[in-house]
Every structure is written in structure tokens, then in C-alpha cells.
Amino acid sequence: MLSSASNRVLTFTLQFSSSLKFSPKTHIDYRPGSLHSSIMSSASRSSPREALLDDSGCGGPITLEEWQRWGCVSPVPAMVNAVIQDLKLLENNIDAHMVFGGNGGKLQGDFKIQEDKKHRAKYETLADSDKKFQFYSARQIACRLLGSRGYLCQKCWLPMEDCMCSKVKPSSLWHGIKFWVYMHPKDFLRQNNTGKLLWQVFGVQAATLCLYGISEDEEIMWNAFKDAGKAKVWCLYPNHNNAPKTVQDAFSHQSSADMECAYSLTNKDRPLNFVLIDGTWSNSAAMFRRVKEQAKLAWGEEDIPCISLASGASAMHKLRPQPSWDRTCTAAAAISVLAELQLLPECSTHGLDKQAEAVEDALVVLLEVLTTRRLRMGRSITRKVRHSRDIC
């Protein structure tokens, strides 16, 4: 997320009411360092670290308790543990330790070279394209889990010394809404990911993580969608094949075509499900295709309702480059839909504006913590300097 290649997917322009605009809560005096210092500090973003043992004191598989402490709600994915077992076997066979470093807990050193050969060979033996896809996702997640043990806080995904958990105030999300953060494996455990803020604020039952390519996660999400019905599932994604509807179009009583869906917002037993595709802009197209494929299996047609939000750049745009200034982050998209629903008469009594403010406050905390960390490491906090570096 910290590189210019990590362009976020949700490309909407938020126009908050004055009470919900991102307030300038972060005030930091900054004197840009030289371009050379930015480059050098970038090259050493995180010191190499060996994989730590698990909670039981051995290098065994991921336990359910450990898995769910990272924000997951599914059973431990079988393929993730299979990948971890293969990594441990390779470690024993070549008498070399797994070493991780950099963003996302990437393997480094001689072990990386040997593991790269082995996982590529295994990938080629998988004849089924879906199995290849699941193996790719499982390997990404397994490496991130092993590389983050003892280094990242399991709740906020920040280095222990920068943990922000005590600064985040929890809030209850109205029972008529449920968020699904459909996350690409490369965004799992990323420090500047904003989708994680939703379950930090609302809890994992109100804002649920679903990892792209992990069958256990996707099964939980799609079982919930089938139970709710297609009319209760909306994807926050700019579907160019079918014109996305605005919140006003989709849920206002003034839209006769969607009266039934508007009334359904009051159904306590079946919340409205909003899917937030949480991945880079380049990865999002494949993620949305998978959503459509699953929709066809569930309902006989791949067309899934999409919502377009009226929005502007989020606070995180200061640190994390987007393709353009009108594109925003996952948390800001959630804030937008809550703010726009609050304006509808049928939703105005549910306190959605306060819930949006709770996410905004958490977003500001994340921005402040990441900014402080970057300054401490001698790294640039402005888009201009970072883009100049990338050009070089």
C-alpha cells in the first residue's frame, strides 16, 4: 500500500455534510529530507527477522485462536496450514531459517530462493485453475502470518511499538447493515490497510473480513448472501457494464422501482450487505469478476447490484498514493455509504452519522500513527517526494 503500485480500488467521490467532512485533526510540522535519504530509508523499511514460534512454543500450524486474533472469523484455512507445513519441512531439509522483512512479511535470503523454486514447481502440478488460485492466495497469507508473528499487533496490524488499539473507540453498527471487507491476500496484514478499521470499530460480526481465494472465507460470505437474497447484497464498485445506482436511487422511497428494497432496510432479520472490495486498483478487476462468477452460481446470473458513491479524497490520500485525487480508501467508502444513508428519511433515526464519525476518527488515528512512524524512520510523508523517488 505504501508504494505507488498499490492503488486502491474504491474510486468514488465523497461529498459529506459539513458535520462529516474529514476534519483537519492531524497537525504535523514536517521538513522534507533529501531525496537520497528517502531512497535509503525506503530500502531498509523493516529489518530482516526470523519466523517466530507459535503460541505453543513450536513451529506448528496456525491455531484457530491465533487465526481469529488477526480479525478472521472462518475456520483456519486448510491450505494455509498445508503451506506452512511445507515451509517448515523445507526449512528442516535445507538447514536454513525462514527470514522475513519489508512490507507484507516477504521471504528473504537463501531460503526465499529455494522456496521460490519449490512453490513454482508445486503450482505447475496443480491442474485445476481454481486450485492454483487458492494455492496462490494461501501462500501469500501463510508467509504474511509467519512473518508478522511477534512483530505486528494482531488487532491493528501495526508494529508493536506503534500499536493504536488503545486510541480506537468502538461503536455499534446499526443492525440493518453489515459490511463485508473482501480483501486481496496482498493487503492482508498491511500496516496502512484501512479496511481493518471497520471491524476494529464495529466488531467482526458487523464488519467481516473475507479473504479473496480462501474457500473457507468465501463460503461464509456467500452463504450469508444466499440467505439474505440478491436484493440485500450491494457491491461498492464502479461496474462499467451496468450503470451503478446512487444510494438515493437504490434506497429512497422516491424510487418506485426500488421501493421493496428500501422497505427491506427495516427488516431486522436480514441486514443489507455491502461488499467493499479491498485491493489495489489493478487487483480489483479480478476480484470483481470472482464476485460475479459466484453471483451466477448463487442466483443464475452474474449481474450484481453496484452502488456509486459521491466522494472526495480521504485523509489517507496524504500518505498512500492513488491513481487520482478522486479515488478513496476502503474505510472512507464505508463512511460515505453511512453518511448518504443517513440522509434518507427511513434511515435518519439509526445514528448512522455517528457511526460514520467513529470510523473517521479511527482513520485519523491511523493516519497520525503512520505519519509519526514514517517521520521517525526518516521517510517522506508527502505524495510529491515519494513520486519523485519512484521516477528515479
mmCIF file of N, CA, C and O in Angstrom, residues 122-202:
data_model
loop_
_atom_site.group_PDB
_atom_site.id
_atom_site.type_symbol
_atom_site.label_atom_id
_atom_site.label_comp_id
_atom_site.label_asym_id
_atom_site.label_seq_id
_atom_site.Cartn_x
_atom_site.Cartn_y
_atom_site.Cartn_z
ATOM 1 N N LYS A 122 5.356 -26.779 -7.403
ATOM 2 C CA LYS A 122 4.074 -27.291 -6.917
ATOM 3 C C LYS A 122 2.913 -26.650 -7.659
ATOM 4 O O LYS A 122 1.931 -27.323 -7.990
ATOM 5 N N TYR A 123 3.027 -25.360 -7.936
ATOM 6 C CA TYR A 123 1.972 -24.653 -8.667
ATOM 7 C C TYR A 123 1.717 -25.310 -10.023
ATOM 8 O O TYR A 123 0.572 -25.471 -10.448
ATOM 9 N N GLU A 124 2.796 -25.718 -10.692
ATOM 10 C CA GLU A 124 2.664 -26.326 -12.022
ATOM 11 C C GLU A 124 1.993 -27.699 -11.953
ATOM 12 O O GLU A 124 1.410 -28.146 -12.940
ATOM 13 N N THR A 125 2.079 -28.357 -10.809
ATOM 14 C CA THR A 125 1.459 -29.684 -10.700
ATOM 15 C C THR A 125 -0.050 -29.598 -10.489
ATOM 16 O O THR A 125 -0.747 -30.614 -10.607
ATOM 17 N N LEU A 126 -0.556 -28.424 -10.152
ATOM 18 C CA LEU A 126 -1.989 -28.254 -9.911
ATOM 19 C C LEU A 126 -2.698 -28.032 -11.243
ATOM 20 O O LEU A 126 -2.550 -26.989 -11.879
ATOM 21 N N ALA A 127 -3.458 -29.025 -11.663
ATOM 22 C CA ALA A 127 -4.096 -28.948 -12.978
ATOM 23 C C ALA A 127 -5.305 -28.027 -12.971
ATOM 24 O O ALA A 127 -5.619 -27.369 -13.970
ATOM 25 N N ASP A 128 -5.996 -27.984 -11.861
ATOM 26 C CA ASP A 128 -7.228 -27.200 -11.761
ATOM 27 C C ASP A 128 -6.898 -25.732 -11.521
ATOM 28 O O ASP A 128 -6.128 -25.394 -10.613
ATOM 29 N N SER A 129 -7.447 -24.833 -12.345
ATOM 30 C CA SER A 129 -7.144 -23.406 -12.228
ATOM 31 C C SER A 129 -7.602 -22.841 -10.890
ATOM 32 O O SER A 129 -6.945 -21.949 -10.328
ATOM 33 N N ASP A 130 -8.704 -23.353 -10.358
ATOM 34 C CA ASP A 130 -9.182 -22.860 -9.073
ATOM 35 C C ASP A 130 -8.235 -23.275 -7.953
ATOM 36 O O ASP A 130 -7.999 -22.506 -7.011
ATOM 37 N N LYS A 131 -7.668 -24.472 -8.058
ATOM 38 C CA LYS A 131 -6.704 -24.923 -7.056
ATOM 39 C C LYS A 131 -5.437 -24.062 -7.101
ATOM 40 O O LYS A 131 -4.850 -23.731 -6.064
ATOM 41 N N LYS A 132 -5.024 -23.695 -8.302
ATOM 42 C CA LYS A 132 -3.862 -22.820 -8.444
ATOM 43 C C LYS A 132 -4.130 -21.474 -7.786
ATOM 44 O O LYS A 132 -3.277 -20.915 -7.092
ATOM 45 N N PHE A 133 -5.325 -20.954 -8.021
ATOM 46 C CA PHE A 133 -5.711 -19.672 -7.443
ATOM 47 C C PHE A 133 -5.736 -19.744 -5.915
ATOM 48 O O PHE A 133 -5.216 -18.865 -5.227
ATOM 49 N N GLN A 134 -6.284 -20.815 -5.375
ATOM 50 C CA GLN A 134 -6.348 -20.979 -3.924
ATOM 51 C C GLN A 134 -4.947 -21.162 -3.327
ATOM 52 O O GLN A 134 -4.659 -20.651 -2.237
ATOM 53 N N PHE A 135 -4.086 -21.877 -4.047
ATOM 54 C CA PHE A 135 -2.715 -22.057 -3.568
ATOM 55 C C PHE A 135 -1.975 -20.726 -3.533
ATOM 56 O O PHE A 135 -1.242 -20.424 -2.579
ATOM 57 N N TYR A 136 -2.160 -19.921 -4.559
ATOM 58 C CA TYR A 136 -1.538 -18.592 -4.601
ATOM 59 C C TYR A 136 -1.971 -17.759 -3.387
ATOM 60 O O TYR A 136 -1.138 -17.163 -2.697
ATOM 61 N N SER A 137 -3.271 -17.729 -3.122
ATOM 62 C CA SER A 137 -3.790 -16.945 -2.000
ATOM 63 C C SER A 137 -3.282 -17.485 -0.670
ATOM 64 O O SER A 137 -2.869 -16.727 0.217
ATOM 65 N N ALA A 138 -3.296 -18.809 -0.525
ATOM 66 C CA ALA A 138 -2.871 -19.428 0.736
ATOM 67 C C ALA A 138 -1.398 -19.158 1.010
ATOM 68 O O ALA A 138 -1.004 -18.896 2.155
ATOM 69 N N ARG A 139 -0.574 -19.198 -0.026
ATOM 70 C CA ARG A 139 0.861 -18.955 0.176
ATOM 71 C C ARG A 139 1.100 -17.514 0.608
ATOM 72 O O ARG A 139 1.904 -17.242 1.503
ATOM 73 N N GLN A 140 0.415 -16.573 -0.020
ATOM 74 C CA GLN A 140 0.554 -15.166 0.367
ATOM 75 C C GLN A 140 0.211 -14.980 1.841
ATOM 76 O O GLN A 140 0.933 -14.319 2.598
ATOM 77 N N ILE A 141 -0.888 -15.562 2.248
ATOM 78 C CA ILE A 141 -1.363 -15.383 3.617
ATOM 79 C C ILE A 141 -0.468 -16.104 4.613
ATOM 80 O O ILE A 141 -0.149 -15.574 5.688
ATOM 81 N N ALA A 142 -0.026 -17.312 4.269
ATOM 82 C CA ALA A 142 0.847 -18.073 5.168
ATOM 83 C C ALA A 142 2.139 -17.312 5.449
ATOM 84 O O ALA A 142 2.584 -17.210 6.604
ATOM 85 N N CYS A 143 2.750 -16.762 4.410
ATOM 86 C CA CYS A 143 4.001 -16.019 4.593
ATOM 87 C C CYS A 143 3.781 -14.766 5.419
ATOM 88 O O CYS A 143 4.609 -14.417 6.275
ATOM 89 N N ARG A 144 2.665 -14.101 5.202
ATOM 90 C CA ARG A 144 2.385 -12.885 5.971
ATOM 91 C C ARG A 144 2.142 -13.210 7.440
ATOM 92 O O ARG A 144 2.555 -12.464 8.331
ATOM 93 N N LEU A 145 1.471 -14.315 7.704
ATOM 94 C CA LEU A 145 1.237 -14.718 9.086
ATOM 95 C C LEU A 145 2.546 -15.045 9.795
ATOM 96 O O LEU A 145 2.804 -14.569 10.908
ATOM 97 N N LEU A 146 3.386 -15.852 9.156
ATOM 98 C CA LEU A 146 4.645 -16.240 9.778
ATOM 99 C C LEU A 146 5.576 -15.038 9.945
ATOM 100 O O LEU A 146 6.263 -14.910 10.959
ATOM 101 N N GLY A 147 5.585 -14.159 8.961
ATOM 102 C CA GLY A 147 6.469 -13.009 9.022
ATOM 103 C C GLY A 147 6.007 -11.923 9.974
ATOM 104 O O GLY A 147 6.771 -11.012 10.306
ATOM 105 N N SER A 148 4.761 -12.009 10.442
ATOM 106 C CA SER A 148 4.201 -10.969 11.307
ATOM 107 C C SER A 148 4.116 -11.388 12.766
ATOM 108 O O SER A 148 3.837 -10.551 13.630
ATOM 109 N N ARG A 149 4.341 -12.675 13.044
ATOM 110 C CA ARG A 149 4.283 -13.160 14.424
ATOM 111 C C ARG A 149 5.279 -12.416 15.311
ATOM 112 O O ARG A 149 6.461 -12.329 14.995
ATOM 113 N N GLY A 150 4.772 -11.876 16.412
ATOM 114 C CA GLY A 150 5.636 -11.191 17.344
ATOM 115 C C GLY A 150 6.121 -9.836 16.878
ATOM 116 O O GLY A 150 6.861 -9.153 17.590
ATOM 117 N N TYR A 151 5.711 -9.432 15.670
ATOM 118 C CA TYR A 151 6.143 -8.149 15.113
ATOM 119 C C TYR A 151 4.976 -7.177 15.008
ATOM 120 O O TYR A 151 5.071 -6.013 15.417
ATOM 121 N N LEU A 152 3.842 -7.650 14.471
ATOM 122 C CA LEU A 152 2.661 -6.805 14.339
ATOM 123 C C LEU A 152 1.656 -7.090 15.447
ATOM 124 O O LEU A 152 1.502 -8.239 15.883
ATOM 125 N N CYS A 153 0.960 -6.056 15.887
ATOM 126 C CA CYS A 153 -0.191 -6.237 16.770
ATOM 127 C C CYS A 153 -1.260 -6.983 15.991
ATOM 128 O O CYS A 153 -1.542 -6.665 14.832
ATOM 129 N N GLN A 154 -1.863 -7.982 16.602
ATOM 130 C CA GLN A 154 -2.820 -8.814 15.874
ATOM 131 C C GLN A 154 -4.155 -8.124 15.624
ATOM 132 O O GLN A 154 -4.941 -8.598 14.812
ATOM 133 N N LYS A 155 -4.403 -7.027 16.290
ATOM 134 C CA LYS A 155 -5.671 -6.338 16.093
ATOM 135 C C LYS A 155 -5.566 -5.176 15.106
ATOM 136 O O LYS A 155 -6.398 -5.036 14.211
ATOM 137 N N CYS A 156 -4.533 -4.346 15.260
ATOM 138 C CA CYS A 156 -4.428 -3.169 14.392
ATOM 139 C C CYS A 156 -3.431 -3.346 13.254
ATOM 140 O O CYS A 156 -3.304 -2.462 12.399
ATOM 141 N N TRP A 157 -2.689 -4.464 13.239
ATOM 142 C CA TRP A 157 -1.740 -4.786 12.170
ATOM 143 C C TRP A 157 -0.597 -3.782 12.062
ATOM 144 O O TRP A 157 -0.001 -3.628 10.992
ATOM 145 N N LEU A 158 -0.279 -3.119 13.153
ATOM 146 C CA LEU A 158 0.853 -2.203 13.184
ATOM 147 C C LEU A 158 1.964 -2.806 14.029
ATOM 148 O O LEU A 158 1.700 -3.647 14.900
ATOM 149 N N PRO A 159 3.227 -2.396 13.800
ATOM 150 C CA PRO A 159 4.305 -2.868 14.672
ATOM 151 C C PRO A 159 3.969 -2.596 16.127
ATOM 152 O O PRO A 159 3.319 -1.598 16.453
ATOM 153 N N MET A 160 4.381 -3.485 17.002
ATOM 154 C CA MET A 160 4.010 -3.405 18.416
ATOM 155 C C MET A 160 4.264 -2.022 19.016
ATOM 156 O O MET A 160 3.458 -1.506 19.783
ATOM 157 N N GLU A 161 5.398 -1.405 18.626
ATOM 158 C CA GLU A 161 5.735 -0.113 19.222
ATOM 159 C C GLU A 161 4.816 1.014 18.738
ATOM 160 O O GLU A 161 4.793 2.099 19.316
ATOM 161 N N ASP A 162 4.047 0.745 17.683
ATOM 162 C CA ASP A 162 3.144 1.759 17.141
ATOM 163 C C ASP A 162 1.669 1.381 17.303
ATOM 164 O O ASP A 162 0.801 1.991 16.661
ATOM 165 N N CYS A 163 1.376 0.403 18.128
ATOM 166 C CA CYS A 163 0.001 -0.080 18.299
ATOM 167 C C CYS A 163 -0.955 1.082 18.595
ATOM 168 O O CYS A 163 -0.696 1.931 19.445
ATOM 169 N N MET A 164 -2.089 1.102 17.876
ATOM 170 C CA MET A 164 -3.073 2.178 18.009
ATOM 171 C C MET A 164 -4.362 1.714 18.680
ATOM 172 O O MET A 164 -5.321 2.470 18.771
ATOM 173 N N CYS A 165 -4.398 0.473 19.149
ATOM 174 C CA CYS A 165 -5.647 -0.106 19.655
ATOM 175 C C CYS A 165 -6.271 0.716 20.780
ATOM 176 O O CYS A 165 -7.499 0.871 20.836
ATOM 177 N N SER A 166 -5.448 1.253 21.684
ATOM 178 C CA SER A 166 -5.981 1.999 22.824
ATOM 179 C C SER A 166 -6.616 3.320 22.396
ATOM 180 O O SER A 166 -7.370 3.924 23.166
ATOM 181 N N LYS A 167 -6.333 3.769 21.174
ATOM 182 C CA LYS A 167 -6.854 5.050 20.702
ATOM 183 C C LYS A 167 -8.130 4.917 19.869
ATOM 184 O O LYS A 167 -8.752 5.923 19.520
ATOM 185 N N VAL A 168 -8.499 3.687 19.534
ATOM 186 C CA VAL A 168 -9.690 3.462 18.713
ATOM 187 C C VAL A 168 -10.893 3.230 19.614
ATOM 188 O O VAL A 168 -10.869 2.354 20.476
ATOM 189 N N LYS A 169 -11.940 4.012 19.400
ATOM 190 C CA LYS A 169 -13.152 3.882 20.202
ATOM 191 C C LYS A 169 -14.166 3.015 19.467
ATOM 192 O O LYS A 169 -14.592 3.351 18.367
ATOM 193 N N PRO A 170 -14.577 1.892 20.076
ATOM 194 C CA PRO A 170 -15.557 1.025 19.425
ATOM 195 C C PRO A 170 -16.932 1.665 19.346
ATOM 196 O O PRO A 170 -17.266 2.551 20.136
ATOM 197 N N SER A 171 -17.706 1.228 18.364
ATOM 198 C CA SER A 171 -19.064 1.737 18.169
ATOM 199 C C SER A 171 -19.930 0.594 17.658
ATOM 200 O O SER A 171 -19.431 -0.353 17.058
ATOM 201 N N SER A 172 -21.225 0.693 17.909
ATOM 202 C CA SER A 172 -22.152 -0.330 17.412
ATOM 203 C C SER A 172 -22.699 0.107 16.061
ATOM 204 O O SER A 172 -23.145 1.243 15.902
ATOM 205 N N LEU A 173 -22.637 -0.786 15.086
ATOM 206 C CA LEU A 173 -23.219 -0.517 13.778
ATOM 207 C C LEU A 173 -24.689 -0.903 13.801
ATOM 208 O O LEU A 173 -25.063 -1.931 14.362
ATOM 209 N N TRP A 174 -25.530 -0.074 13.195
ATOM 210 C CA TRP A 174 -26.963 -0.371 13.134
ATOM 211 C C TRP A 174 -27.181 -1.776 12.561
ATOM 212 O O TRP A 174 -26.546 -2.173 11.595
ATOM 213 N N HIS A 175 -28.077 -2.524 13.194
ATOM 214 C CA HIS A 175 -28.276 -3.936 12.834
ATOM 215 C C HIS A 175 -28.806 -4.134 11.423
ATOM 216 O O HIS A 175 -28.791 -5.252 10.910
ATOM 217 N N GLY A 176 -29.271 -3.080 10.771
ATOM 218 C CA GLY A 176 -29.773 -3.216 9.404
ATOM 219 C C GLY A 176 -28.688 -3.206 8.345
ATOM 220 O O GLY A 176 -28.983 -3.313 7.153
ATOM 221 N N ILE A 177 -27.438 -3.077 8.764
ATOM 222 C CA ILE A 177 -26.310 -3.009 7.827
ATOM 223 C C ILE A 177 -25.226 -3.990 8.254
ATOM 224 O O ILE A 177 -24.956 -4.160 9.436
ATOM 225 N N LYS A 178 -24.596 -4.610 7.269
ATOM 226 C CA LYS A 178 -23.411 -5.443 7.518
ATOM 227 C C LYS A 178 -22.396 -5.170 6.413
ATOM 228 O O LYS A 178 -22.762 -5.159 5.232
ATOM 229 N N PHE A 179 -21.164 -4.937 6.803
ATOM 230 C CA PHE A 179 -20.078 -4.742 5.844
ATOM 231 C C PHE A 179 -19.301 -6.035 5.676
ATOM 232 O O PHE A 179 -19.026 -6.753 6.646
ATOM 233 N N TRP A 180 -18.930 -6.311 4.431
ATOM 234 C CA TRP A 180 -18.028 -7.416 4.116
ATOM 235 C C TRP A 180 -16.791 -6.818 3.462
ATOM 236 O O TRP A 180 -16.887 -6.197 2.411
ATOM 237 N N VAL A 181 -15.640 -6.971 4.108
ATOM 238 C CA VAL A 181 -14.381 -6.457 3.562
ATOM 239 C C VAL A 181 -13.750 -7.602 2.770
ATOM 240 O O VAL A 181 -13.143 -8.514 3.338
ATOM 241 N N TYR A 182 -13.938 -7.551 1.453
ATOM 242 C CA TYR A 182 -13.435 -8.604 0.563
ATOM 243 C C TYR A 182 -12.008 -8.225 0.178
ATOM 244 O O TYR A 182 -11.781 -7.405 -0.700
ATOM 245 N N MET A 183 -11.035 -8.831 0.851
ATOM 246 C CA MET A 183 -9.646 -8.363 0.820
ATOM 247 C C MET A 183 -8.734 -9.266 -0.001
ATOM 248 O O MET A 183 -8.781 -10.489 0.113
ATOM 249 N N HIS A 184 -7.903 -8.639 -0.803
ATOM 250 C CA HIS A 184 -6.882 -9.375 -1.554
ATOM 251 C C HIS A 184 -5.801 -9.847 -0.586
ATOM 252 O O HIS A 184 -5.457 -9.137 0.365
ATOM 253 N N PRO A 185 -5.231 -11.045 -0.798
ATOM 254 C CA PRO A 185 -4.193 -11.553 0.115
ATOM 255 C C PRO A 185 -3.004 -10.613 0.278
ATOM 256 O O PRO A 185 -2.381 -10.573 1.342
ATOM 257 N N LYS A 186 -2.678 -9.844 -0.759
ATOM 258 C CA LYS A 186 -1.554 -8.924 -0.649
ATOM 259 C C LYS A 186 -1.853 -7.731 0.249
ATOM 260 O O LYS A 186 -0.948 -6.971 0.595
ATOM 261 N N ASP A 187 -3.104 -7.543 0.599
ATOM 262 C CA ASP A 187 -3.465 -6.471 1.523
ATOM 263 C C ASP A 187 -3.643 -6.977 2.947
ATOM 264 O O ASP A 187 -3.789 -6.184 3.871
ATOM 265 N N PHE A 188 -3.638 -8.281 3.127
ATOM 266 C CA PHE A 188 -3.780 -8.868 4.447
ATOM 267 C C PHE A 188 -2.563 -8.518 5.298
ATOM 268 O O PHE A 188 -1.421 -8.724 4.898
ATOM 269 N N LEU A 189 -2.793 -7.955 6.472
ATOM 270 C CA LEU A 189 -1.773 -7.545 7.439
ATOM 271 C C LEU A 189 -0.928 -6.363 6.970
ATOM 272 O O LEU A 189 0.116 -6.070 7.568
ATOM 273 N N ARG A 190 -1.369 -5.650 5.955
ATOM 274 C CA ARG A 190 -0.649 -4.445 5.553
ATOM 275 C C ARG A 190 -0.925 -3.342 6.566
ATOM 276 O O ARG A 190 -2.064 -3.111 6.967
ATOM 277 N N GLN A 191 0.130 -2.633 6.934
ATOM 278 C CA GLN A 191 0.019 -1.677 8.026
ATOM 279 C C GLN A 191 -0.919 -0.517 7.703
ATOM 280 O O GLN A 191 -1.645 -0.041 8.569
ATOM 281 N N ASN A 192 -0.926 -0.053 6.468
ATOM 282 C CA ASN A 192 -1.780 1.085 6.139
ATOM 283 C C ASN A 192 -3.103 0.689 5.494
ATOM 284 O O ASN A 192 -3.794 1.520 4.911
ATOM 285 N N ASN A 193 -3.446 -0.576 5.617
ATOM 286 C CA ASN A 193 -4.773 -1.005 5.179
ATOM 287 C C ASN A 193 -5.831 -0.329 6.047
ATOM 288 O O ASN A 193 -5.682 -0.247 7.271
ATOM 289 N N THR A 194 -6.910 0.151 5.442
ATOM 290 C CA THR A 194 -7.961 0.832 6.210
ATOM 291 C C THR A 194 -9.201 -0.031 6.401
ATOM 292 O O THR A 194 -10.040 0.285 7.235
ATOM 293 N N GLY A 195 -9.327 -1.120 5.640
ATOM 294 C CA GLY A 195 -10.480 -1.996 5.823
ATOM 295 C C GLY A 195 -10.539 -2.574 7.224
ATOM 296 O O GLY A 195 -11.619 -2.781 7.781
ATOM 297 N N LYS A 196 -9.360 -2.820 7.823
ATOM 298 C CA LYS A 196 -9.283 -3.384 9.171
ATOM 299 C C LYS A 196 -9.965 -2.489 10.201
ATOM 300 O O LYS A 196 -10.418 -2.959 11.254
ATOM 301 N N LEU A 197 -10.040 -1.184 9.928
ATOM 302 C CA LEU A 197 -10.649 -0.257 10.881
ATOM 303 C C LEU A 197 -12.128 -0.565 11.104
ATOM 304 O O LEU A 197 -12.668 -0.293 12.179
ATOM 305 N N LEU A 198 -12.775 -1.144 10.100
ATOM 306 C CA LEU A 198 -14.216 -1.392 10.211
ATOM 307 C C LEU A 198 -14.524 -2.410 11.299
ATOM 308 O O LEU A 198 -15.453 -2.229 12.086
ATOM 309 N N TRP A 199 -13.745 -3.498 11.356
ATOM 310 C CA TRP A 199 -14.038 -4.448 12.445
ATOM 311 C C TRP A 199 -13.395 -4.016 13.752
ATOM 312 O O TRP A 199 -13.840 -4.409 14.817
ATOM 313 N N GLN A 200 -12.373 -3.167 13.696
ATOM 314 C CA GLN A 200 -11.851 -2.607 14.937
ATOM 315 C C GLN A 200 -12.903 -1.731 15.613
ATOM 316 O O GLN A 200 -13.018 -1.718 16.839
ATOM 317 N N VAL A 201 -13.656 -1.000 14.809
ATOM 318 C CA VAL A 201 -14.677 -0.092 15.346
ATOM 319 C C VAL A 201 -15.982 -0.823 15.626
ATOM 320 O O VAL A 201 -16.562 -0.701 16.709
ATOM 321 N N PHE A 202 -16.462 -1.620 14.663
ATOM 322 C CA PHE A 202 -17.799 -2.221 14.747
ATOM 323 C C PHE A 202 -17.805 -3.668 15.227
ATOM 324 O O PHE A 202 -18.867 -4.194 15.575
#
